[in-house]
């Protein structure tokens, strides 16, 4: 999440509201959290919250995006940026799973505790940014001859993002850590992503 000290007063207020909203929605859920609760915790009026977010829905979506974005950035940082996607991919899922213990709102949504809003996660800016990052890495790998050139990088990136989100949902909602499933997914990904021999 953005530093609360950086930027204008409005930016700092928005960042503080997001941090409070992430915590509140993670602890109490969408239905039991009100804009008034977040405003009270921030020491401002509910009207001031509406100056930064389009109502409770806008606040919730921004909070989920902030928490999901922090989760994704943390996992990508943990796997490093010097190696190619094929080398980093096997550990990305493990870092995302580990990060869910620190990103409780993302965990709550992926675990299915907010069924009214689960369909919104596919259009979160943080996921769209991840998809764009993966697509650019796939294009770079194609240019370097490390990836099949006949693959549509954007389509593959959308598929990889879908696989990761689906695996996280499955992991949380079934409470299993079946290593053979992840190994199977990796085998499929390597078959698709590795260059021809």
Backbone as numpy.savetxt, mean C-alpha at the origin, in Angstrom:
# Nx Ny Nz CAx CAy CAz Cx Cy Cz
4.94 8.32 6.12 4.10 9.48 6.12 4.99 10.71 6.12
4.47 11.83 5.59 5.24 13.06 5.50 5.57 13.59 6.89
6.68 14.26 6.97 7.08 14.86 8.24 6.09 15.94 8.62
5.69 15.93 9.90 4.73 16.92 10.37 5.38 18.30 10.44
6.72 18.38 10.58 7.39 19.66 10.68 7.55 20.36 9.33
7.58 19.63 8.24 7.85 20.20 6.92 6.62 20.91 6.37
6.88 21.90 5.50 5.80 22.55 4.78 5.12 23.67 5.53
4.05 24.18 4.91 3.29 25.29 5.49 2.47 24.81 6.68
1.85 25.78 7.35 0.99 25.44 8.49 -0.15 24.52 8.04
-0.72 24.81 6.86 -1.78 23.96 6.33 -1.30 22.54 6.06
-0.07 22.42 5.52 0.50 21.09 5.28 0.72 20.34 6.59
1.20 21.06 7.60 1.43 20.43 8.91 0.12 19.99 9.54
-0.91 20.84 9.41 -2.22 20.48 9.96 -2.76 19.25 9.26
-2.66 19.24 7.94 -3.15 18.09 7.16 -2.42 16.81 7.56
-1.10 16.89 7.69 -0.30 15.72 8.08 -0.69 15.24 9.48
-0.90 16.18 10.40 -1.31 15.81 11.77 -2.68 15.14 11.75
-3.61 15.70 10.96 -4.94 15.10 10.83 -4.86 13.69 10.27
-4.00 13.51 9.27 -3.84 12.16 8.68 -3.30 11.18 9.71
-2.29 11.60 10.47 -1.72 10.71 11.48 -2.78 10.32 12.52
-3.56 11.27 12.93 -4.63 11.00 13.91 -5.69 10.10 13.29
-6.07 10.39 12.04 -7.09 9.58 11.37 -6.62 8.14 11.17
-5.36 7.96 10.80 -4.83 6.60 10.64 -4.99 5.84 11.96
-4.56 6.47 13.04 -4.66 5.80 14.36 -6.10 5.53 14.74
-6.96 6.54 14.61 -8.38 6.39 14.99 -9.09 5.33 14.18
-8.96 5.40 12.84 -9.64 4.42 11.99 -9.09 3.02 12.22
-7.79 2.90 12.50 -7.20 1.58 12.77 -7.75 1.00 14.07
-7.89 1.85 15.08 -8.35 1.37 16.38 -9.86 1.15 16.43
-10.61 2.10 15.90 -12.07 2.09 16.08 -12.86 1.72 14.83
-12.23 1.72 13.69 -12.93 1.40 12.45 -13.63 2.60 11.84
-14.06 2.43 10.62 -14.70 3.51 9.86 -16.01 3.95 10.52
-16.84 2.99 10.84 -18.17 3.32 11.36 -18.13 4.03 12.71
-17.22 3.63 13.59 -17.19 4.19 14.95 -16.31 5.43 15.07
-15.67 5.84 13.99 -14.84 7.04 14.02 -15.57 8.16 13.31
-15.61 9.32 13.93 -16.27 10.48 13.31 -15.24 11.56 13.01
-15.61 12.45 12.14 -14.77 13.61 11.86 -14.58 14.42 13.14
-15.62 14.49 13.95 -15.53 15.22 15.22 -14.48 14.59 16.14
-14.37 13.24 16.15 -13.35 12.57 16.96 -11.95 13.00 16.53
-11.72 12.97 15.23 -10.40 13.34 14.69 -10.11 14.80 14.99
-11.10 15.66 14.78 -10.92 17.09 15.05 -10.60 17.34 16.51
-11.32 16.67 17.41 -11.09 16.83 18.85 -9.66 16.41 19.21
-9.22 15.27 18.67 -7.85 14.81 18.95 -6.80 15.80 18.43
-7.13 16.48 17.34 -6.19 17.45 16.75 -6.29 18.83 17.37
-7.33 19.04 18.17 -7.51 20.33 18.82 -8.03 21.41 17.87
-8.81 20.97 16.86 -9.40 21.93 15.92 -10.88 21.62 15.77
-11.59 22.44 15.03 -13.02 22.23 14.82 -13.24 21.25 13.68
-14.37 20.55 13.67 -14.69 19.69 12.53 -14.69 20.45 11.20
-15.14 21.71 11.23 -15.14 22.50 10.00 -13.73 22.64 9.43
-12.73 22.74 10.31 -11.35 22.84 9.85 -10.90 21.55 9.15
-11.40 20.40 9.63 -11.07 19.13 8.98 -11.64 19.12 7.57
-12.88 19.63 7.42 -13.50 19.67 6.10 -12.76 20.60 5.15
-11.97 21.51 5.67 -11.15 22.36 4.82 -10.00 21.59 4.18
-9.67 20.43 4.74 -8.56 19.62 4.22 -9.02 18.35 3.52
-10.19 17.85 3.87 -10.67 16.57 3.33 -12.14 16.68 2.97
-12.53 15.95 1.95 -13.93 15.95 1.50 -14.75 15.00 2.37
-15.01 15.41 3.59 -15.84 14.64 4.50 -15.14 13.42 5.05
-15.92 12.61 5.72 -15.39 11.42 6.37 -14.82 10.44 5.35
-15.51 10.26 4.21 -15.00 9.36 3.18 -13.63 9.80 2.67
-13.50 11.09 2.40 -12.23 11.62 1.92 -11.12 11.46 2.94
-11.46 11.69 4.20 -10.48 11.53 5.28 -10.06 10.07 5.40
-11.03 9.18 5.34 -10.72 7.75 5.46 -9.84 7.28 4.30
-10.22 7.65 3.07 -9.42 7.22 1.92 -8.01 7.78 1.99
-7.86 9.02 2.40 -6.53 9.61 2.52 -5.73 8.90 3.62
-6.38 8.54 4.70 -5.71 7.83 5.79 -5.26 6.44 5.35
-6.14 5.72 4.66 -5.77 4.38 4.16 -4.62 4.50 3.18
-4.69 5.49 2.28 -3.63 5.68 1.30 -2.31 6.02 1.98
-2.35 6.88 2.99 -1.12 7.25 3.70 -0.51 6.03 4.38
-1.33 5.22 5.02 -0.81 4.05 5.72 -0.33 2.99 4.74
-1.09 2.77 3.67 -0.68 1.79 2.65 0.59 2.26 1.95
0.67 3.56 1.66 1.87 4.09 1.02 3.10 3.92 1.89
2.96 4.15 3.19 4.08 3.96 4.12 4.48 2.49 4.19
3.49 1.61 4.17 3.77 0.17 4.17 4.55 -0.23 2.92
4.10 0.23 1.76 4.76 -0.11 0.49 6.17 0.47 0.44
6.33 1.75 0.81 7.66 2.36 0.79 8.61 1.65 1.73
8.11 1.27 2.90 8.96 0.54 3.85 9.43 -0.79 3.29
8.52 -1.50 2.64 8.89 -2.81 2.06 9.87 -2.63 0.91
9.63 -1.65 0.05 10.54 -1.41 -1.07 11.92 -0.97 -0.57
11.95 -0.13 0.45 13.24 0.28 1.03 13.97 -0.92 1.63
13.22 -1.81 2.25 13.83 -2.98 2.89 14.46 -3.93 1.88
13.84 -4.06 0.70 14.41 -4.97 -0.30 15.49 -4.31 -1.12
15.64 -3.00 -1.00 16.72 -2.29 -1.69 16.38 -1.99 -3.13
17.10 -1.04 -3.70 16.82 -0.62 -5.06 17.89 -0.94 -6.06
19.02 -1.50 -5.61 20.11 -1.74 -6.54 19.90 -2.98 -7.38
19.26 -4.00 -6.83 19.01 -5.23 -7.58 17.78 -5.05 -8.45
17.66 -5.91 -9.44 16.51 -5.87 -10.33 15.26 -6.42 -9.65
14.14 -6.19 -10.29 12.85 -6.63 -9.74 12.84 -8.13 -9.49
13.39 -8.91 -10.42 13.36 -10.36 -10.25 14.11 -10.79 -8.99
15.18 -10.07 -8.65 15.95 -10.43 -7.45 15.25 -9.95 -6.18
14.55 -8.83 -6.26 13.91 -8.26 -5.07 12.55 -8.87 -4.79
11.88 -9.35 -5.81 10.50 -9.80 -5.67 10.32 -10.86 -4.60
11.19 -11.87 -4.49 10.96 -12.93 -3.50 10.84 -12.44 -2.06
11.52 -11.36 -1.72 11.47 -10.89 -0.33 10.45 -9.77 -0.11
9.91 -9.21 -1.19 8.97 -8.10 -1.05 7.75 -8.50 -0.23
7.16 -9.64 -0.54 5.97 -10.07 0.16 6.25 -10.25 1.66
7.39 -10.84 1.99 7.74 -11.03 3.40 7.85 -9.69 4.12
8.43 -8.69 3.47 8.55 -7.37 4.09 7.19 -6.69 4.22
6.31 -6.90 3.26 4.96 -6.34 3.36 4.21 -6.97 4.53
4.30 -8.29 4.66 3.63 -8.98 5.77 4.19 -8.49 7.10
5.50 -8.38 7.20 6.11 -7.90 8.45 5.67 -6.47 8.76
5.54 -5.65 7.74 5.15 -4.26 7.93 3.73 -4.07 8.39
2.88 -5.06 8.17 1.48 -4.94 8.58 1.33 -4.78 10.09
2.31 -5.22 10.85 2.25 -5.04 12.31 2.44 -3.58 12.71
3.02 -2.77 11.82 3.22 -1.35 12.10 2.20 -0.47 11.36
1.51 -1.01 10.40 0.55 -0.24 9.59 -0.84 -0.85 9.79
-1.40 -0.54 10.94 -2.61 -1.21 11.40 -3.86 -0.84 10.62
-3.91 0.33 10.00 -5.08 0.66 9.19 -5.04 -0.13 7.89
-3.90 -0.21 7.25 -3.77 -1.03 6.05 -4.12 -2.48 6.38
-3.64 -2.95 7.50 -3.94 -4.32 7.95 -5.45 -4.50 8.13
-6.08 -3.55 8.78 -7.52 -3.64 9.05 -8.32 -3.75 7.75
-7.98 -2.91 6.78 -8.71 -2.91 5.51 -8.46 -4.22 4.75
-7.19 -4.64 4.65 -6.87 -5.87 3.93 -7.45 -7.10 4.62
-7.59 -7.05 5.95 -8.15 -8.18 6.69 -9.66 -8.29 6.53
-10.27 -7.32 5.87 -11.70 -7.40 5.61 -12.57 -6.80 6.69
-11.99 -6.01 7.59 -12.77 -5.41 8.67 -13.52 -4.16 8.24
-13.30 -3.73 7.01 -14.00 -2.58 6.44 -14.61 -2.98 5.10
-15.59 -3.91 5.11 -16.10 -4.46 3.84 -16.74 -3.42 2.93
-17.23 -2.33 3.51 -17.88 -1.31 2.68 -16.88 -0.57 1.81
-15.61 -0.60 2.17 -14.63 0.20 1.45 -13.50 -0.60 0.82
-13.55 -1.92 0.91 -12.44 -2.74 0.39 -12.24 -2.53 -1.10
-13.32 -2.26 -1.84 -13.19 -2.09 -3.29 -12.43 -0.82 -3.65
-12.32 0.12 -2.72 -11.62 1.38 -3.00 -10.10 1.21 -3.00
-9.59 0.15 -2.40 -8.14 0.05 -2.29 -7.45 -0.10 -3.63
-8.15 -0.63 -4.63 -7.49 -0.83 -5.91 -7.18 0.47 -6.63
-7.79 1.56 -6.21 -7.53 2.84 -6.86 -6.76 3.81 -5.97
-6.16 3.32 -4.90 -5.37 4.17 -4.03 -4.16 4.71 -4.78
-3.84 5.98 -4.62 -2.65 6.53 -5.29 -1.37 5.75 -4.97
-1.23 5.24 -3.75 -0.02 4.49 -3.39 0.10 3.21 -4.20
-1.02 2.55 -4.49 -0.97 1.34 -5.32 -0.71 1.69 -6.78
-1.29 2.78 -7.25 -1.04 3.21 -8.62 0.43 3.60 -8.79
1.00 4.21 -7.76 2.43 4.56 -7.79 3.29 3.30 -7.80
2.92 2.30 -7.00 3.65 1.02 -7.00 3.59 0.39 -8.39
2.41 0.39 -8.98 2.25 -0.20 -10.32 3.14 0.52 -11.33
3.19 1.84 -11.28 4.03 2.61 -12.20 5.51 2.31 -11.98
5.92 2.17 -10.70 7.31 1.85 -10.38 7.69 0.48 -10.93
6.81 -0.49 -10.71 7.07 -1.85 -11.22 7.13 -1.84 -12.74
6.21 -1.13 -13.39 6.21 -1.07 -14.85 7.51 -0.48 -15.38
8.00 0.59 -14.75 9.25 1.19 -15.23 10.44 0.26 -15.00
10.41 -0.48 -13.89 11.49 -1.46 -13.66 11.43 -2.59 -14.68
10.22 -3.00 -15.04 10.09 -4.06 -16.04 10.61 -3.58 -17.40
10.29 -2.35 -17.77 10.79 -1.79 -19.04 12.32 -1.74 -19.02
12.89 -1.29 -17.90 14.35 -1.23 -17.78 14.96 -2.62 -17.91
14.33 -3.62 -17.31 14.82 -4.99 -17.40 14.72 -5.51 -18.83
13.66 -5.14 -19.54 13.53 -5.53 -20.95 14.65 -4.92 -21.78
14.92 -3.65 -21.57 15.96 -2.96 -22.33 17.34 -3.57 -22.06
17.55 -4.05 -20.83 18.83 -4.64 -20.47 18.93 -6.11 -20.85
17.86 -6.67 -21.41 17.87 -8.07 -21.82 17.66 -9.05 -20.68
17.21 -8.55 -19.50 16.98 -9.43 -18.36 15.53 -9.91 -18.27
14.70 -9.46 -19.19 13.28 -9.80 -19.17 12.80 -9.97 -20.60
11.89 -10.89 -20.79 11.33 -11.12 -22.13 10.80 -9.81 -22.70
11.13 -9.57 -23.94 10.73 -8.32 -24.58 9.29 -8.36 -25.09
8.69 -9.54 -25.15 7.32 -9.65 -25.68 6.25 -9.37 -24.63
6.65 -9.09 -23.38 5.69 -8.83 -22.33 5.27 -7.36 -22.33
4.01 -7.12 -22.06 3.50 -5.76 -21.88 3.79 -5.36 -20.43
4.74 -4.44 -20.24 5.20 -4.09 -18.90 4.08 -3.53 -18.03
3.22 -2.70 -18.58 2.13 -2.12 -17.78 1.12 -3.19 -17.37
0.82 -4.09 -18.28 -0.11 -5.17 -17.97 0.49 -6.10 -16.91
1.77 -6.41 -17.05 2.44 -7.25 -16.05 2.47 -6.56 -14.69
2.73 -5.26 -14.68 2.77 -4.52 -13.41 1.41 -4.56 -12.72
0.33 -4.41 -13.50 -1.02 -4.49 -12.92 -1.26 -5.89 -12.36
-0.80 -6.91 -13.07 -0.96 -8.27 -12.59 -0.16 -8.55 -11.33
1.08 -8.05 -11.28 1.92 -8.25 -10.10 1.33 -7.54 -8.88
0.83 -6.32 -9.09 0.19 -5.60 -7.98 -1.03 -6.38 -7.48
-1.82 -6.92 -8.40 -3.00 -7.70 -8.03 -2.62 -8.95 -7.25
-1.57 -9.61 -7.69 -1.10 -10.82 -6.99 -0.69 -10.48 -5.56
0.08 -9.41 -5.39 0.55 -9.04 -4.05 -0.62 -8.68 -3.14
-1.55 -7.84 -3.64 -2.70 -7.46 -2.82 -3.53 -8.68 -2.46
-3.74 -9.56 -3.43 -4.52 -10.78 -3.19 -3.85 -11.68 -2.16
-2.53 -11.80 -2.25 -1.80 -12.61 -1.27 -1.88 -12.02 0.13
-1.79 -10.70 0.23 -1.90 -10.07 1.55 -3.30 -10.28 2.13
-4.32 -10.12 1.30 -5.69 -10.35 1.76 -5.85 -11.80 2.21
-5.38 -12.72 1.40 -5.48 -14.14 1.74 -4.72 -14.45 3.03
-3.53 -13.91 3.15 -2.72 -14.14 4.35 -3.45 -13.67 5.60
-4.04 -12.49 5.54 -4.70 -11.92 6.72 -6.05 -12.56 7.00
-6.79 -12.88 5.95 -8.15 -13.38 6.18 -8.19 -14.88 6.46
-7.15 -15.60 6.09 -7.14 -17.03 6.38 -6.20 -17.36 7.53
-5.44 -16.36 7.98 -4.49 -16.52 9.09 -3.52 -17.67 8.85
-3.09 -17.80 7.60 -2.12 -18.85 7.30 -0.85 -18.23 6.75
0.22 -18.94 6.96 1.49 -18.56 6.36 2.01 -19.77 5.60
1.23 -20.21 4.64 1.58 -21.38 3.85 2.73 -21.03 2.89
3.94 -21.43 3.26 5.12 -21.12 2.46 5.04 -21.73 1.07
4.37 -22.89 0.93 4.31 -23.52 -0.38 3.49 -22.69 -1.37
2.49 -21.96 -0.88 1.72 -21.08 -1.78 2.60 -19.96 -2.31
3.35 -19.32 -1.41 4.23 -18.25 -1.84 5.31 -18.78 -2.76
5.85 -19.96 -2.46 6.85 -20.57 -3.34 6.24 -20.84 -4.72
4.98 -21.26 -4.74 4.31 -21.49 -6.02 4.12 -20.21 -6.80
3.75 -19.14 -6.11 3.60 -17.84 -6.78 4.94 -17.40 -7.35
6.00 -17.55 -6.57 7.33 -17.17 -7.05 7.74 -17.99 -8.27
7.40 -19.27 -8.27 7.73 -20.11 -9.44 7.01 -19.60 -10.68
5.75 -19.22 -10.53 4.99 -18.67 -11.66 5.61 -17.35 -12.12
5.96 -16.50 -11.16 6.54 -15.20 -11.51 7.88 -15.36 -12.21
8.71 -16.28 -11.71 10.00 -16.50 -12.37 9.80 -17.03 -13.78
8.83 -17.91 -13.95 8.57 -18.44 -15.29 8.15 -17.32 -16.24
7.39 -16.36 -15.72 6.92 -15.27 -16.55 7.98 -14.18 -16.73
8.76 -13.92 -15.70 9.65 -12.76 -15.72 11.08 -13.06 -16.17
11.56 -14.26 -15.94 12.94 -14.54 -16.30 13.12 -14.54 -17.81
14.29 -14.09 -18.26 14.52 -14.06 -19.71 14.62 -15.48 -20.26
14.34 -15.64 -21.55 14.46 -16.99 -22.13 15.91 -17.46 -22.07
16.07 -18.77 -21.89 17.41 -19.33 -21.77 18.01 -19.57 -23.14
